[in-house]
Coordinates of C-alpha atoms in Angstrom, one line a residue:
Chain E
M57 CA -146.6 96.1 117.2
L58 CA -145.0 96.5 113.6
I59 CA -143.0 94.0 112.2
I60 CA -140.1 94.9 110.1
S61 CA -138.5 92.1 108.2
C62 CA -136.7 91.0 104.9
G63 CA -138.9 88.8 102.5
N64 CA -142.2 87.6 103.1
D65 CA -143.0 84.2 101.1
R66 CA -146.2 83.4 100.5
S67 CA -147.4 80.7 98.3
K68 CA -149.4 81.2 95.3
G69 CA -151.1 79.5 92.9
V70 CA -154.3 77.9 93.4
R71 CA -155.5 78.2 97.2
L72 CA -157.2 75.0 99.1
K73 CA -159.6 75.9 101.8
L74 CA -157.6 75.0 105.2
N75 CA -159.4 73.8 108.1
L76 CA -156.9 74.3 110.5
K77 CA -159.1 73.0 114.0
I78 CA -158.3 70.4 116.4
K79 CA -160.7 68.9 119.1
I80 CA -158.9 67.7 122.7
G81 CA -162.3 66.1 124.2
K82 CA -165.2 68.4 123.6
A83 CA -163.5 71.4 123.1
E84 CA -162.7 72.7 119.9
F85 CA -159.5 75.0 119.1
K86 CA -159.3 77.2 115.7
N87 CA -155.9 75.6 115.2
P88 CA -153.4 73.5 116.9
V89 CA -150.8 76.2 117.8
F90 CA -150.8 76.9 121.8
T91 CA -148.4 78.8 123.8
A92 CA -146.9 77.1 126.5
S93 CA -147.3 77.8 130.0
G94 CA -144.7 80.4 131.6
T95 CA -143.9 81.5 128.3
F96 CA -147.1 83.9 127.7
G97 CA -147.3 85.5 131.1
Y98 CA -151.3 85.9 130.8
G99 CA -151.1 87.1 127.2
E100 CA -151.0 90.8 128.3
E101 CA -147.4 91.6 127.3
Y102 CA -148.0 89.7 123.6
A103 CA -151.3 91.2 122.9
D104 CA -149.7 94.5 122.1
V105 CA -147.3 92.5 119.8
F106 CA -149.9 90.7 117.8
D107 CA -153.8 89.3 118.3
I108 CA -153.7 86.6 120.7
S109 CA -157.1 85.5 119.5
K110 CA -155.3 83.7 116.4
L111 CA -153.5 81.2 118.4
G112 CA -155.7 77.8 118.8
A113 CA -154.9 78.6 122.7
V114 CA -153.0 81.0 125.4
I115 CA -152.1 78.0 128.2
T116 CA -152.1 80.3 131.0
K117 CA -148.8 80.9 134.0
G118 CA -148.8 78.3 136.3
L119 CA -151.3 78.9 138.5
T120 CA -151.3 78.2 142.3
L121 CA -153.3 78.7 145.3
K122 CA -151.2 81.8 146.6
E123 CA -149.6 84.4 144.8
R124 CA -145.9 83.3 144.3
E125 CA -142.7 85.4 144.5
G126 CA -140.6 82.6 143.0
N127 CA -137.1 81.8 143.6
E128 CA -134.1 83.9 144.3
G129 CA -130.7 83.7 142.8
L130 CA -130.0 83.3 139.0
R131 CA -133.3 82.2 137.3
I132 CA -132.0 81.7 133.7
H133 CA -129.0 80.6 132.0
E134 CA -128.4 79.8 128.3
V135 CA -126.7 76.7 126.7
P136 CA -126.3 76.0 123.5
C137 CA -129.5 76.1 121.6
G138 CA -131.3 76.1 124.8
L139 CA -132.7 78.0 128.2
I140 CA -131.9 76.6 131.6
N141 CA -134.9 78.2 134.2
R142 CA -135.6 77.8 137.5
I143 CA -138.2 80.7 138.0
G144 CA -139.9 79.0 140.8
L145 CA -143.4 79.5 139.5
Q146 CA -143.9 83.2 140.1
N147 CA -147.3 84.2 139.5
V148 CA -150.1 86.1 140.9
G149 CA -152.1 83.3 142.3
V150 CA -155.4 82.3 141.4
D151 CA -157.7 84.8 143.3
D152 CA -155.8 87.9 141.4
F153 CA -155.7 85.7 138.2
I154 CA -159.4 85.6 138.4
K155 CA -159.4 89.3 139.7
E156 CA -156.9 91.1 137.3
K157 CA -156.5 89.2 134.1
T158 CA -159.5 86.9 132.9
H159 CA -161.4 90.5 132.1
F160 CA -158.5 91.1 129.5
L161 CA -158.4 87.9 128.3
K162 CA -161.8 87.8 127.0
E163 CA -162.0 91.6 125.8
Q164 CA -159.0 89.9 123.7
N165 CA -161.1 87.0 122.9
A166 CA -158.4 84.4 123.3
A167 CA -158.8 80.8 124.1
V168 CA -157.7 79.7 127.6
I169 CA -156.0 76.6 129.2
A170 CA -155.1 77.5 133.0
N171 CA -152.3 75.8 133.7
V172 CA -152.5 74.8 137.6
A173 CA -149.7 74.2 139.7
G174 CA -150.8 73.1 143.7
F175 CA -148.4 71.4 146.1
S176 CA -151.4 69.1 147.2
E177 CA -154.2 67.1 146.0
N178 CA -156.5 69.6 147.9
E179 CA -154.5 72.5 146.8
F180 CA -155.4 71.5 142.6
Y181 CA -159.0 70.9 144.0
S182 CA -159.1 74.3 145.3
I183 CA -157.6 75.9 142.2
I184 CA -160.2 74.3 140.2
R185 CA -163.3 75.0 142.0
K186 CA -162.3 78.7 142.0
L187 CA -161.8 78.5 137.9
E188 CA -165.0 76.1 137.3
G189 CA -167.2 79.4 137.3
Q190 CA -165.0 81.2 134.5
D191 CA -166.4 80.6 131.4
I192 CA -163.1 82.0 129.6
I193 CA -161.3 78.8 130.7
K194 CA -161.8 76.1 128.2
G195 CA -159.7 73.3 130.3
Y196 CA -156.8 72.7 132.7
E197 CA -153.4 71.8 132.1
I198 CA -152.5 70.5 135.5
N199 CA -148.7 71.0 136.1
V200 CA -147.3 67.9 138.1
S201 CA -144.1 68.3 136.2
C202 CA -142.3 71.7 137.0
P203 CA -139.1 70.8 138.3
N204 CA -138.3 74.2 140.1
V205 CA -140.1 73.7 143.2
K206 CA -139.1 72.4 146.2
K207 CA -142.0 70.2 147.0
G208 CA -144.9 69.4 145.2
G209 CA -145.9 69.8 141.9
I210 CA -143.0 66.8 140.6
E211 CA -143.7 64.5 143.6
F212 CA -146.9 63.7 141.5
S213 CA -145.2 62.7 138.8
N214 CA -142.8 60.1 140.2
D215 CA -145.7 58.6 142.2
K216 CA -148.2 56.6 140.3
T217 CA -150.5 56.4 143.2
L218 CA -150.2 59.9 144.0
F219 CA -151.0 60.8 140.5
K220 CA -153.9 58.2 139.8
N221 CA -155.9 59.5 142.8
L222 CA -155.1 63.4 142.0
L223 CA -156.5 62.8 138.3
K224 CA -159.6 61.0 139.4
T225 CA -160.1 63.8 141.9
L226 CA -160.0 66.8 139.7
R227 CA -162.0 64.2 136.8
K228 CA -164.8 64.7 138.9
E229 CA -165.2 68.2 139.5
T230 CA -164.9 69.1 136.2
K231 CA -166.4 68.4 132.7
K232 CA -163.9 71.1 131.3
I233 CA -161.3 69.3 129.3
L234 CA -158.2 67.8 131.6
I235 CA -154.6 67.7 130.4
V236 CA -151.9 66.7 132.5
K237 CA -148.3 67.8 131.4
L238 CA -145.9 65.3 132.3
S239 CA -142.2 65.4 133.3
P240 CA -139.8 63.9 130.8
S241 CA -137.8 62.9 133.7
A242 CA -139.9 60.9 135.3
G243 CA -139.4 56.9 135.9
N244 CA -141.6 56.2 133.0
I245 CA -143.5 58.7 131.1
I246 CA -145.2 55.8 129.1
N247 CA -146.9 54.8 132.4
F248 CA -148.2 58.0 133.5
A249 CA -149.7 59.0 130.2
G250 CA -151.5 55.2 130.1
I251 CA -153.0 56.2 133.7
A252 CA -154.0 59.8 132.8
Q253 CA -156.1 58.2 129.9
D254 CA -157.6 55.4 132.1
E255 CA -158.2 58.7 134.6
G256 CA -160.2 60.1 132.0
C257 CA -158.0 62.8 131.3
N258 CA -158.8 64.4 127.5
A259 CA -155.1 64.5 126.5
V260 CA -151.1 64.6 127.7
T261 CA -149.1 67.8 127.5
V262 CA -145.7 66.2 126.2
A263 CA -143.5 67.1 128.2
N264 CA -142.7 70.1 130.8
T265 CA -138.7 70.6 131.1
F266 CA -135.9 68.5 131.6
K267 CA -134.3 68.7 134.8
S268 CA -130.7 70.2 133.9
A269 CA -127.6 71.9 135.6
V270 CA -124.7 73.4 134.7
I271 CA -121.6 73.7 136.7
D272 CA -118.8 76.9 137.2
T273 CA -116.0 75.6 136.7
R274 CA -113.7 78.3 138.0
K275 CA -115.7 78.2 141.3
Q276 CA -116.2 74.6 141.5
K277 CA -119.8 74.4 142.4
I278 CA -123.1 74.5 140.8
K279 CA -124.2 77.4 138.7
I280 CA -127.7 76.7 137.9
R281 CA -129.8 73.7 138.3
G282 CA -133.5 73.9 136.6
G283 CA -135.3 72.9 133.7
L284 CA -133.8 72.7 130.0
S285 CA -136.3 73.9 127.2
G286 CA -135.5 75.0 123.5
P287 CA -134.1 73.5 120.4
A288 CA -132.1 71.7 122.2
V289 CA -134.6 69.4 123.9
F290 CA -137.0 69.3 120.4
P291 CA -135.4 65.7 118.8
A292 CA -135.9 63.8 122.2
V293 CA -139.1 65.4 122.7
L294 CA -140.3 64.0 119.3
N295 CA -139.1 61.0 120.1
L296 CA -141.4 61.0 123.4
V297 CA -144.6 62.0 121.4
L298 CA -143.8 58.8 118.9
E299 CA -143.5 56.5 121.7
I300 CA -146.6 57.9 123.4
K301 CA -148.8 57.9 120.5
K302 CA -148.3 54.4 120.2
A303 CA -148.6 53.6 123.6
V304 CA -152.7 56.1 124.0
K305 CA -155.5 57.0 121.8
I306 CA -156.1 60.1 124.2
P307 CA -154.6 63.3 122.1
V308 CA -151.2 64.4 122.6
I309 CA -150.4 67.9 123.1
A310 CA -146.5 68.6 121.9
S311 CA -144.0 70.4 123.9
G312 CA -140.5 71.0 123.7
G313 CA -138.5 72.8 121.2
I314 CA -140.5 73.9 118.7
Y315 CA -138.5 76.8 116.9
N316 CA -140.0 77.1 113.0
P317 CA -142.8 75.5 111.2
D318 CA -141.0 72.5 110.0
T319 CA -140.6 71.3 113.9
A320 CA -144.1 72.2 114.7
I321 CA -145.4 70.1 111.7
Q322 CA -142.4 67.3 112.9
F323 CA -144.9 67.1 116.2
L324 CA -148.0 67.1 114.0
L325 CA -147.0 64.2 112.1
A326 CA -145.7 62.3 115.2
G327 CA -149.2 62.3 116.5
A328 CA -149.6 65.6 118.5
T329 CA -153.1 67.0 117.9
A330 CA -151.7 70.6 119.2
V331 CA -148.2 71.8 119.7
Q332 CA -146.9 74.1 122.0
I333 CA -144.8 77.0 121.7
G334 CA -142.4 78.0 124.4
T335 CA -139.1 79.2 125.0
A336 CA -139.4 80.3 120.8
N337 CA -141.6 83.2 122.2
F338 CA -138.7 84.7 123.7
I339 CA -136.2 85.2 121.0
D340 CA -139.2 86.0 118.5
P341 CA -142.5 87.5 120.4
M342 CA -144.4 86.7 117.0
I343 CA -143.1 83.1 116.8
S344 CA -146.5 81.4 116.9
I345 CA -148.1 83.9 114.0
S346 CA -145.2 82.8 111.9
I347 CA -145.7 78.8 112.6
I348 CA -149.6 79.2 112.2
D349 CA -148.7 81.2 108.5
G350 CA -145.7 78.4 108.0
I351 CA -148.2 75.3 108.6
K352 CA -151.1 76.8 106.1
K353 CA -147.9 77.1 103.9
Y354 CA -147.3 73.7 104.0
M355 CA -150.4 72.6 103.9
Q356 CA -150.8 74.8 100.5
E357 CA -147.9 73.2 99.3
Q358 CA -148.9 69.4 100.2
K359 CA -152.4 70.1 98.8
I360 CA -153.5 69.1 102.4
N361 CA -157.0 70.5 103.6
D362 CA -157.5 69.5 106.4
I363 CA -155.1 69.2 108.9
N364 CA -156.2 66.4 110.8
S365 CA -155.8 64.1 108.3
I366 CA -152.0 64.9 108.9
I367 CA -152.2 64.3 112.7
G368 CA -150.4 60.6 113.8
K369 CA -149.1 60.1 109.8
V370 CA -145.9 59.1 110.9
K371 CA -145.4 56.2 113.3
I372 CA -142.9 54.4 115.1
Chain W
M1319 CA -145.1 103.5 122.1
K1320 CA -145.4 100.7 119.2
K1321 CA -142.2 98.2 119.7
I1322 CA -140.8 97.2 116.5
L1323 CA -139.2 93.8 115.9
S1324 CA -136.9 95.2 112.7
T1325 CA -134.3 93.2 110.7
S1326 CA -131.2 95.8 110.5
R1327 CA -128.8 96.6 108.2
I1328 CA -126.0 97.8 110.3
I1329 CA -124.3 101.2 109.1
E1330 CA -121.1 101.0 111.1
N1331 CA -119.3 99.2 113.6
R1332 CA -116.6 101.3 114.8
K1333 CA -114.1 100.3 117.8
I1334 CA -113.6 103.0 120.4
T1335 CA -111.1 101.6 122.7
D1336 CA -109.4 97.9 122.2
D1337 CA -112.4 96.4 123.0
T1338 CA -115.5 98.9 123.3
F1339 CA -117.5 99.1 119.8
L1340 CA -119.9 101.7 119.0
M1341 CA -122.6 100.1 116.3
K1342 CA -125.0 102.3 114.2
F1343 CA -127.8 100.3 112.4
E1344 CA -130.9 100.9 110.4
N1345 CA -134.1 102.5 113.1
R1346 CA -137.2 101.5 111.9
N1347 CA -139.2 103.0 114.8
P1348 CA -141.5 105.7 114.0
D1349 CA -141.4 106.9 117.8
K1350 CA -138.0 108.1 119.9
P1351 CA -136.4 105.6 122.2
L1352 CA -136.6 108.0 125.7
P1353 CA -133.5 107.7 128.0
G1354 CA -132.6 104.9 129.8
Q1355 CA -134.9 102.2 127.3
F1356 CA -133.1 99.4 125.6
L1357 CA -133.2 97.1 123.0
N1358 CA -133.2 93.1 122.6
I1359 CA -130.8 92.3 120.1
K1360 CA -130.1 89.2 118.2
F1361 CA -127.8 87.9 115.5
K1362 CA -130.2 87.5 112.1
D1363 CA -131.2 83.9 111.5
H1364 CA -128.7 82.3 114.6
L1365 CA -130.0 79.8 116.6
D1366 CA -126.7 80.3 118.5
P1367 CA -126.2 82.6 120.8
F1368 CA -129.5 81.6 121.6
L1369 CA -131.3 84.5 123.7
R1370 CA -131.2 87.9 122.7
R1371 CA -129.0 90.6 124.4
P1372 CA -130.2 93.5 125.8
F1373 CA -128.3 96.8 124.9
A1374 CA -129.2 100.5 126.1
V1375 CA -130.0 102.7 123.1
F1376 CA -126.8 104.9 122.9
D1377 CA -128.0 107.4 120.9
F1378 CA -130.6 108.1 117.6
D1379 CA -132.0 110.0 115.0
R1380 CA -134.5 109.6 112.4
K1381 CA -132.6 106.8 110.4
T1382 CA -130.1 105.4 113.0
L1383 CA -129.9 103.9 116.4
S1384 CA -126.8 103.2 118.0
I1385 CA -125.5 100.8 120.7
L1386 CA -122.4 101.1 123.1
Y1387 CA -120.8 97.9 124.0
K1388 CA -117.8 96.1 125.5
V1389 CA -116.2 92.8 123.9
V1390 CA -116.5 90.6 127.6
G1391 CA -117.9 87.1 126.1
R1392 CA -118.4 85.3 123.0
T1393 CA -122.0 87.2 121.9
T1394 CA -120.0 90.6 122.2
S1395 CA -116.9 89.0 120.6
M1396 CA -119.2 88.6 117.6
L1397 CA -121.2 91.2 117.4
S1398 CA -117.6 92.8 117.2
Q1399 CA -117.5 91.1 113.8
L1400 CA -120.4 91.9 111.9
Q1401 CA -119.7 94.8 109.4
K1402 CA -121.1 97.6 107.4
N1403 CA -124.6 95.8 105.5
D1404 CA -124.6 92.9 108.1
L1405 CA -128.0 92.0 109.1
I1406 CA -129.0 92.2 112.9
E1407 CA -132.2 92.0 114.8
Y1408 CA -133.7 93.9 117.5
L1409 CA -136.8 94.1 119.8
G1410 CA -137.3 97.8 121.0
F1411 CA -137.9 100.4 122.4
L1412 CA -138.1 98.2 125.9
G1413 CA -138.3 99.3 129.7
E1414 CA -139.5 102.4 131.4
P1415 CA -136.8 105.3 131.0
F1416 CA -135.2 107.6 132.9
D1417 CA -137.5 110.5 134.5
R1418 CA -136.0 113.0 132.4
D1419 CA -139.1 115.3 133.0
R1420 CA -137.9 117.2 136.3
T1421 CA -135.1 119.8 136.3
F1422 CA -132.4 119.8 138.8
N1423 CA -130.1 122.2 140.3
K1424 CA -127.4 120.2 140.1
L1425 CA -127.6 116.6 138.6
W1426 CA -124.3 113.7 139.0
V1427 CA -124.0 111.2 136.4
V1428 CA -122.6 108.5 137.5
A1429 CA -120.9 105.9 135.0
G1430 CA -118.7 102.6 135.6
G1431 CA -116.7 102.5 132.0
I1432 CA -119.3 101.1 129.6
G1433 CA -122.2 101.9 131.6
I1434 CA -121.7 105.2 129.8
G1435 CA -123.9 103.3 127.2
G1436 CA -127.2 103.6 129.4
L1437 CA -126.2 107.2 130.6
H1438 CA -125.5 108.8 127.1
L1439 CA -128.9 109.6 125.9
F1440 CA -130.3 110.9 129.1
I1441 CA -127.2 113.3 129.4
K1442 CA -127.8 114.7 126.0
N1443 CA -131.4 115.0 127.3
M1444 CA -130.7 117.0 130.3
K1445 CA -127.4 118.7 129.4
Q1446 CA -129.2 122.1 128.3
N1447 CA -131.6 122.4 131.2
N1448 CA -129.2 121.3 134.1
D1449 CA -125.8 121.6 135.7
L1450 CA -125.0 118.5 134.8
E1451 CA -121.6 117.2 135.6
L1452 CA -120.5 113.4 134.8
F1453 CA -118.3 111.0 136.7
I1454 CA -116.7 108.0 135.2
G1455 CA -114.5 104.8 136.2
F1456 CA -112.2 103.1 134.3
N1457 CA -109.7 100.5 134.7
T1458 CA -106.7 102.5 132.4
E1459 CA -105.5 105.3 131.3
E1460 CA -105.5 104.4 127.8
E1461 CA -109.4 103.8 128.1
A1462 CA -110.0 106.7 129.7
D1463 CA -108.1 109.0 127.2
A1464 CA -110.4 107.1 124.0
F1465 CA -113.8 107.7 126.1
I1466 CA -113.5 111.3 126.7
R1467 CA -112.1 111.8 123.5
F1468 CA -115.5 109.9 122.1
L1469 CA -117.5 111.9 124.5
K1470 CA -116.2 115.1 123.7
P1471 CA -119.4 116.1 121.4
L1472 CA -121.5 115.8 124.7
H1473 CA -119.6 119.2 126.1
I1474 CA -120.1 118.5 129.4
R1475 CA -117.9 118.4 132.5
I1476 CA -116.5 114.8 133.1
N1477 CA -114.6 113.7 136.0
A1478 CA -113.0 110.3 135.1
A1479 CA -111.3 107.8 137.8
V1480 CA -108.8 105.2 136.8
M1481 CA -108.0 102.0 138.6
D1482 CA -105.0 101.5 137.3
P1483 CA -102.8 104.6 135.8
K1484 CA -99.2 104.3 134.8
G1485 CA -97.3 106.4 136.7
K1486 CA -98.4 110.2 137.4
S1487 CA -101.7 110.3 136.0
K1488 CA -103.7 113.1 134.7
Y1489 CA -107.1 111.4 136.2
F1490 CA -107.6 110.6 140.0
K1491 CA -106.2 107.1 140.6
G1492 CA -109.0 104.9 142.1
N1493 CA -112.3 104.0 141.8
I1494 CA -115.5 106.1 141.1
V1495 CA -117.2 105.6 144.6
K1496 CA -113.8 106.6 146.2
L1497 CA -113.8 110.2 144.0
L1498 CA -117.1 111.2 144.7
K1499 CA -116.5 110.3 148.4
K1500 CA -113.8 113.2 148.0
E1501 CA -116.0 115.6 146.2
T1502 CA -117.5 118.0 148.6
K1503 CA -120.3 119.5 146.9
R1504 CA -123.4 117.7 147.0
C1505 CA -126.2 117.0 144.2
D1506 CA -129.9 117.0 143.7
T1507 CA -130.0 114.3 142.1
L1508 CA -127.6 111.2 141.0
F1509 CA -128.0 108.6 138.2
A1510 CA -126.2 105.9 137.6
C1511 CA -125.3 102.8 136.0
G1512 CA -122.2 100.2 135.7
P1513 CA -121.7 97.4 137.4
E1514 CA -123.5 96.0 140.1
L1515 CA -120.6 96.2 142.4
M1516 CA -120.1 99.9 141.8
L1517 CA -123.6 100.2 141.9
K1518 CA -123.6 99.1 145.3
S1519 CA -121.0 100.5 146.8
L1520 CA -122.2 103.9 145.6
Y1521 CA -125.6 103.4 147.4
S1522 CA -123.9 102.4 150.2
D1523 CA -120.8 104.8 150.5
I1524 CA -122.5 107.7 148.9
I1525 CA -126.2 108.1 148.4
Q1526 CA -127.1 106.7 151.7
K1527 CA -124.6 108.4 153.5
K1528 CA -125.1 112.0 151.9
R1529 CA -129.0 111.2 151.3
I1530 CA -129.2 112.1 147.6
P1531 CA -131.9 110.4 145.5
A1532 CA -130.6 108.6 142.6
Y1533 CA -131.8 106.4 140.1
F1534 CA -129.8 103.5 138.9
S1535 CA -130.0 101.7 135.6
M1536 CA -129.7 98.1 136.1
D1537 CA -128.3 95.1 134.4
A1538 CA -129.6 91.4 134.5
I1539 CA -129.6 88.1 132.4
M1540 CA -132.4 88.6 130.4
A1541 CA -134.4 86.1 128.1
C1542 CA -137.5 87.9 126.5
G1543 CA -137.2 91.3 127.2
I1544 CA -140.9 92.3 127.4
G1545 CA -142.0 91.1 131.0
S1546 CA -142.9 87.5 130.4
C1547 CA -140.4 85.2 131.3
M1548 CA -139.8 86.1 134.9
G1549 CA -136.2 85.5 134.5
C1550 CA -134.8 88.9 135.2
T1551 CA -136.2 89.9 138.2
I1552 CA -134.4 91.4 141.1
K1553 CA -135.8 92.5 144.6
I1554 CA -137.2 95.4 145.1
K1555 CA -139.0 96.6 148.2
E1556 CA -142.2 98.3 147.4
K1557 CA -144.7 98.9 150.0
G1558 CA -143.0 97.9 153.3
L1559 CA -142.8 94.3 151.2
T1560 CA -139.7 92.8 149.3
R1561 CA -141.0 92.0 145.5
F1562 CA -139.3 90.8 142.4
K1563 CA -139.7 92.8 139.8
R1564 CA -138.3 92.8 136.0
V1565 CA -135.8 94.7 135.3
C1566 CA -137.2 94.7 131.7
K1567 CA -140.6 95.8 132.3
E1568 CA -140.4 97.3 135.6
G1569 CA -136.9 98.7 135.0
P1570 CA -134.3 98.6 134.1
V1571 CA -134.8 102.2 136.4
F1572 CA -135.0 101.7 140.1
N1573 CA -134.8 104.3 142.5
A1574 CA -131.3 103.2 144.7
D1575 CA -133.6 103.2 147.7
H1576 CA -136.1 100.5 146.5
I1577 CA -133.5 98.0 145.8
V1578 CA -132.2 95.2 147.8
W1579 CA -128.9 94.4 147.8
E1580 CA -127.3 91.1 148.5

């Protein structure tokens, strides 16, 4: 894709050599900008827009054991500065992902984290077993927080024993990095982050979408119930990152409402080791690249050599 | 075909009827848009409205692109306020086009009012080599008069139906499907764009009954426009199965026989 736009402000003057590399567990990523699961497909749609190897990581659409068609009816609804979705994990299933998508991602030289969405402990386990042999997968993001499926997923975010046992099982199964994507709608997200740390997870993603609803006042009926994302949730997620970072030592990956370099940098300052760009991909398919460039510009302006030196600089 | 993300200056934003506008802006695409393809448009530097909005490419030349839109809500009302030299961002060209490589003996194009926006480029492409007739439905006589004047440069035969004509009208009274029901001739293939209810009854009352091959350009609430968000899916029959297909990626043009009407 070509980008034709007005203005391209690059900082001038003496240029520092920048280090944007970050580490999660033993895995190194070339920069802290990842794309959020469910907003980037399997990378294909964006690969003809930009070079996806430039991203810190591509997190795949949630993979289930079997292919899923997703939810019927209205799936997305715009609200001021946000989007409510109820897609319902439409995905090709893990087998077709391995068969049809991994080769492409390898060709693109993308760093890939597989988002894994099971409906039982056994399903999570089976999906990871199938993916284990795939060199391209650097790690797993365990999706226990999708608000849009009737059962499974999010149940794990509401039950500490289920959650703990699931992570214990998965930790034994893989040496790759294990990240848990937490629900902001769970009872106490900080406790769940603590359990993830205790069970040997390498990071937590804060957070999935917020359970939300809209009523059609003419029909006096629910218009949509689903997960809220977009700039509307950013300050709430930023606060969660600050609180969780205070409570746990493992890396936090921030996901929620980033729409420009400044919001991404706020997350890094609040303690996020990496950030995920989600809904903003729908508005500007080049946004992740703009954010990487914006972070570099900020580092130049602030004379910061190493991105790691600003992570968690602001505390509560 | 390369997709372009462009910030473009508006050249004109002209009123066609009380609530319909034609917006022309700078074309930055090196390729030509194909009939049926669309642009995903947003206001420059706005977070509200938040999502882009899809609009069919109405027409183009080397330097300009145009969309035809009707003011139906807040976003389109805001669009109508934009003036010459204001900026607009577009992403395009998106979606699968109409099949324009075949020739037909008798081609019918059916538009529900503003649905002509999705068919205009197709008509321009096809009118030379095909016996083409346009059937178009409106709510009021004034609307019909204004549109017919506006479409005059196409030099095609236009059959208009008006839902609510005042007194004795020069137009057919009723909806466009009712007008087509009265049509004794038949066509090889029919292409349509319009409100879902119109397309649904067009399918059940005309296409299915007369067994006419037909292609519909479908509308949907969209977010990304490039196939990633899965927000704009509709049910499509495929190899005996019903699958959700993306209007933005596999569509917006679908074989009418494959669409599952609910």
